[in-house]
Coordinates of C-alpha atoms in Angstrom, one line a residue:
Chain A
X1 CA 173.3 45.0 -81.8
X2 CA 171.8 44.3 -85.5
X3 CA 174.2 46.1 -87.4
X4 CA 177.1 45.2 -89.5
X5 CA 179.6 47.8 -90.1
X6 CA 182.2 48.5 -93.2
X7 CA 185.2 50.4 -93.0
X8 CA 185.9 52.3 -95.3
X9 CA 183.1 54.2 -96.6
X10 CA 184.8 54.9 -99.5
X11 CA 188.4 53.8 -101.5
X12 CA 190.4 55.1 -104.3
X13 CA 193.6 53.0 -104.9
X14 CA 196.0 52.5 -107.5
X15 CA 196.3 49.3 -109.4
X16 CA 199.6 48.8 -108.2
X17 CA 198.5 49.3 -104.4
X18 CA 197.4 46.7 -101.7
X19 CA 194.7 47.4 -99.5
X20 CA 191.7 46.1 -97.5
X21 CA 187.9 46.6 -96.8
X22 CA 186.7 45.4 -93.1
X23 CA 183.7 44.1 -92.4
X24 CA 182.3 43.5 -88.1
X25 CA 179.5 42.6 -87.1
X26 CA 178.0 41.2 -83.6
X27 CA 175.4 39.3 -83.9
X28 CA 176.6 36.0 -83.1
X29 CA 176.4 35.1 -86.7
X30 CA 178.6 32.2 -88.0
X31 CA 177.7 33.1 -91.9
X32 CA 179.6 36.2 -93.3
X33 CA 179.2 37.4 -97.4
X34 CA 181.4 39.6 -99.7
X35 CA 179.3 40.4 -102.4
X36 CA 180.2 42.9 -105.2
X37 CA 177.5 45.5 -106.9
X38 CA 177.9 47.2 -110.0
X39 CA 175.6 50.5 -110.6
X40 CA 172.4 49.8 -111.5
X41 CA 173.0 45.9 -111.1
X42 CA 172.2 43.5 -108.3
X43 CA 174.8 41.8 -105.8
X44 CA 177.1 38.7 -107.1
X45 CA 178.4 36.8 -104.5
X46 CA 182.1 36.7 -104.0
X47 CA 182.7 34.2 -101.5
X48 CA 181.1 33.0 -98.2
X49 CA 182.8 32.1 -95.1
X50 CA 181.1 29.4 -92.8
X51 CA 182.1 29.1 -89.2
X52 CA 185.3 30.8 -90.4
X53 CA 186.3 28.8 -92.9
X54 CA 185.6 29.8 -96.7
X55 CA 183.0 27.4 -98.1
X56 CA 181.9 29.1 -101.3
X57 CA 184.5 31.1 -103.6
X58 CA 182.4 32.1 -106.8
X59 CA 185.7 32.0 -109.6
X60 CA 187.0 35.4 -108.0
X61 CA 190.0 37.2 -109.2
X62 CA 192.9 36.0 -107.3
X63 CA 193.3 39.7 -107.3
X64 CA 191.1 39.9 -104.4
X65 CA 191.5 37.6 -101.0
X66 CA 189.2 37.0 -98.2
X67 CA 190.1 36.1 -94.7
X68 CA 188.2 35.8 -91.6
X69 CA 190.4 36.0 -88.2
X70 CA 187.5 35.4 -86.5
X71 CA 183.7 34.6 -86.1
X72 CA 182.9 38.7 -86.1
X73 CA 185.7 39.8 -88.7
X74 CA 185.8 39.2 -92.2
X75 CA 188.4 41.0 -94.7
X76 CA 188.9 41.7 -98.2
X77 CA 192.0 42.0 -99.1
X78 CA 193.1 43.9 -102.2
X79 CA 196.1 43.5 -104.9
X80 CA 196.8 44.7 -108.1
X81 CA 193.1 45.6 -109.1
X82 CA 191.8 47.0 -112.6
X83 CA 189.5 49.9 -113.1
X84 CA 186.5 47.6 -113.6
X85 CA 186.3 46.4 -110.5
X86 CA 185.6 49.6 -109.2
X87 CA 182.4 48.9 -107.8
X88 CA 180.2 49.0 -104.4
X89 CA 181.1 46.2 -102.0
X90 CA 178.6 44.6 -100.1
X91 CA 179.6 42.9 -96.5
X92 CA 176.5 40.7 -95.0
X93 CA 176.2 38.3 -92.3
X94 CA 173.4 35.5 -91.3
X95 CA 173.2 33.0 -88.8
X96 CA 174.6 30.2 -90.6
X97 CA 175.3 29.5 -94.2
X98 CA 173.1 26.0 -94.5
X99 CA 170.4 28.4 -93.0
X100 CA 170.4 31.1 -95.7
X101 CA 167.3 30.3 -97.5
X102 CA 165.5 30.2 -93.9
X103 CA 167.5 33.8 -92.2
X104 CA 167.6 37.0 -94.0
X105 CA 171.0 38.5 -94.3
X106 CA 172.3 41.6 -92.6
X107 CA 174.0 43.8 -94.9
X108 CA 176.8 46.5 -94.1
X109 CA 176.5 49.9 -95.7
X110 CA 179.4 48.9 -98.1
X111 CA 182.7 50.5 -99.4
X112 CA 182.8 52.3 -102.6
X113 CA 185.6 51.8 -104.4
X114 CA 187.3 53.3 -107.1
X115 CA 190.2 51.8 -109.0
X116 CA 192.0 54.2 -110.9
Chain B
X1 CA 174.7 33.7 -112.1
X2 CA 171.8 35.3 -111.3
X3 CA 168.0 33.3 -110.7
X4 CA 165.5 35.7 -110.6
X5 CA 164.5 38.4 -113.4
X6 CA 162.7 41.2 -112.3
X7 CA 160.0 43.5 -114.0
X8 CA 159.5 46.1 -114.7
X9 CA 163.3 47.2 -114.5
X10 CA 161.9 50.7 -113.7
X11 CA 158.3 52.2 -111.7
X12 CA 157.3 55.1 -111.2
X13 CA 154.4 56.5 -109.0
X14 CA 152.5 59.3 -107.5
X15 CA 152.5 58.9 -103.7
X16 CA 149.7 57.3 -102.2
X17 CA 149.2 54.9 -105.3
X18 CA 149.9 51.2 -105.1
X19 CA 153.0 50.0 -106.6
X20 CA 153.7 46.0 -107.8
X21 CA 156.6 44.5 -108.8
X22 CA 157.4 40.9 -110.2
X23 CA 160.2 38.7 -109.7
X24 CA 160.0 35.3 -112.0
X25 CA 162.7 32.5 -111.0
X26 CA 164.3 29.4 -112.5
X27 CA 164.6 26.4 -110.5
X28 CA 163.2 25.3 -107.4
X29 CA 163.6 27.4 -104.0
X30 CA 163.3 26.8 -100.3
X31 CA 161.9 30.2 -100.2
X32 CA 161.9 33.6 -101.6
X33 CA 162.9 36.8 -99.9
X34 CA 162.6 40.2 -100.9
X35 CA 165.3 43.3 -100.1
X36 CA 165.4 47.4 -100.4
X37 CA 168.3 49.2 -101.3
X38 CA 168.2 52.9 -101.2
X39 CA 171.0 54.3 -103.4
X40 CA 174.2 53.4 -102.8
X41 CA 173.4 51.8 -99.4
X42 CA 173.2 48.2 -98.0
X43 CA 170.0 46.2 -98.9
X44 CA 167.7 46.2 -96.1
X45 CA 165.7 42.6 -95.5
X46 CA 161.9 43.3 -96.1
X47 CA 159.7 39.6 -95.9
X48 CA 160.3 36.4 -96.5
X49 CA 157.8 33.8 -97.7
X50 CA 158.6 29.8 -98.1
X51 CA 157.7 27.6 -100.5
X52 CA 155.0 26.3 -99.1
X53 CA 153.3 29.8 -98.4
X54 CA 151.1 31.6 -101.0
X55 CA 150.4 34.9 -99.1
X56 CA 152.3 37.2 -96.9
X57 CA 151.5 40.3 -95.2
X58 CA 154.2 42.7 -93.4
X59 CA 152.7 46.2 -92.5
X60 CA 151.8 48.1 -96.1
X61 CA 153.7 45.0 -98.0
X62 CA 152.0 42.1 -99.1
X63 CA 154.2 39.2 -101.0
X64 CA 152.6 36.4 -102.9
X65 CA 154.1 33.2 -104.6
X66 CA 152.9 30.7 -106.9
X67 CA 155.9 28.0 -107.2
X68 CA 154.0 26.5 -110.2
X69 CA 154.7 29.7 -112.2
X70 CA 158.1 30.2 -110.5
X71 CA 156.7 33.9 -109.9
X72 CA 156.3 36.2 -106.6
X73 CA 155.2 39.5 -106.4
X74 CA 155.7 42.2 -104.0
X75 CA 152.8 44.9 -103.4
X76 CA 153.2 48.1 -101.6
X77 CA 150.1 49.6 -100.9
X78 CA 150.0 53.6 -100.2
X79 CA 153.3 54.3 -100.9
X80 CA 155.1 57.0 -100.0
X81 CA 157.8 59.7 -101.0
X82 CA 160.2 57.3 -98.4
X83 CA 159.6 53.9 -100.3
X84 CA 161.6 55.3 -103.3
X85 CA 164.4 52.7 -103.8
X86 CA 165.8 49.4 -105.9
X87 CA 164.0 46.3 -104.5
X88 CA 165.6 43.3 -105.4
X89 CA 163.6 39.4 -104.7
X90 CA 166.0 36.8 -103.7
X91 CA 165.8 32.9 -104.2
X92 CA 167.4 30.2 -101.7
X93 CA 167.9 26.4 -103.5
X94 CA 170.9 25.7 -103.3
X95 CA 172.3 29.2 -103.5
X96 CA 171.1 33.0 -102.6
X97 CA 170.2 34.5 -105.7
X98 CA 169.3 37.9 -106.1
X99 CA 167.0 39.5 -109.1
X100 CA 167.3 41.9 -111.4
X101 CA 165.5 44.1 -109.2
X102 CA 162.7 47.0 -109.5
X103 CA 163.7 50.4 -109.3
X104 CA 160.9 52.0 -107.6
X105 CA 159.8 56.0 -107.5
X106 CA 157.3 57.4 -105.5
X107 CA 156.6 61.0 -106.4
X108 CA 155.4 63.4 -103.8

């Protein structure tokens, strides 16, 4: 299995409402990515998690919170967002972070989400 | 912050006709990878080349690199109506990078 799946596909929330974007894969992969794309714009890392623990937060919103139960899970969860982080977000997993620049990265589909 | 710049920001092509993009980097890399992304989708790993390589071949792609120009280019030879997508290069130092990135049409 080389995949990484996203749920959802797609998101429209409130600012005032909580909620979170999944991200699986199982690969055996101990280096999982949020990254965040705006149209026509490349990905900007959000944070990184190495063998579960978060290693690399990029001076992300406090707005949005990461958590990874487990070496195939990794959330994002959302509070209080403004319409301009509507955006496409980008799960992706490699075999370990200190590897990165050696393994390509697996990327999910992402989850579109709109922030009205 | 972002390492690589990409040009041009926008190519487009009849099919069958080569199409080469350039990704030009700032600092020094372990190596340099390079990604498609069809619209609205994940990115898709394509090759990777290390620093110490110069040439890369993968199917219809060929990469090159020249560290002393902090450049690579990506080549796709024969495209087709298929390759149409954003392809974005990708540095490793001590971070992963990604490019601008080349938005890429290939007209049937």
């Amino acid at each position: 299995d080389t995949e990484v799946t996203q749920t959802p596909k797609h998101l429209v929330m409130g600012m005032t409402n909580k909620k979170s974007l999944k991200c699986e894969q199982h690969m055996g992969h101990r280096a999982m990515y949020w990254y965040k794309q705006k149209a026509k714009k490349p990905p900007e890392l959000m944070f990184v998690y190495s063998y579960e623990k978060l290693s690399i937060n990029e001076s992300v919103p406090s707005r949005f919170s990461p958590e990874c139960p487990n070496s195939s899970l990794l959330n994002l969860h959302l509070h209080a967002l403004q319409p301009e982080d509507s955006a496409l977000y980008l799960c992706a997993s490699s075999q370990e972070q200190r590897l990165a620049g050696i393994n390509e990265q697996f990327f999910g589909p992402g989850t579109r989400l709109t922030v009205l | 912050s972002q390492q690589g710049e990409e040009d041009p920001q926008a190519l487009s092509i009849q099919e069958g006709e080569n199409a080469t993009m350039n990704c030009s980097y700032k600092t020094s890399i372990n190596n340099l990878q390079w990604y498609r992304q069809n619209s609205g989708r994940g990115l898709v790993h394509l090759i990777l080349i290390r620093s110490n390589e110069r040439e890369k071949h993968s199917g219809r792609l060929r990469v090159t690199l020249d560290t002393s120009k902090k450049s690579s280019s990506l080549l796709i030879t024969a495209s087709r109506a298929a390759d149409t997508a954003s392809y974005f290069c990708a540095t490793t130092g001590n971070q992963f990078y990604f490019g601008t990135g080349t938005s890429l049409t290939v007209i049937p």
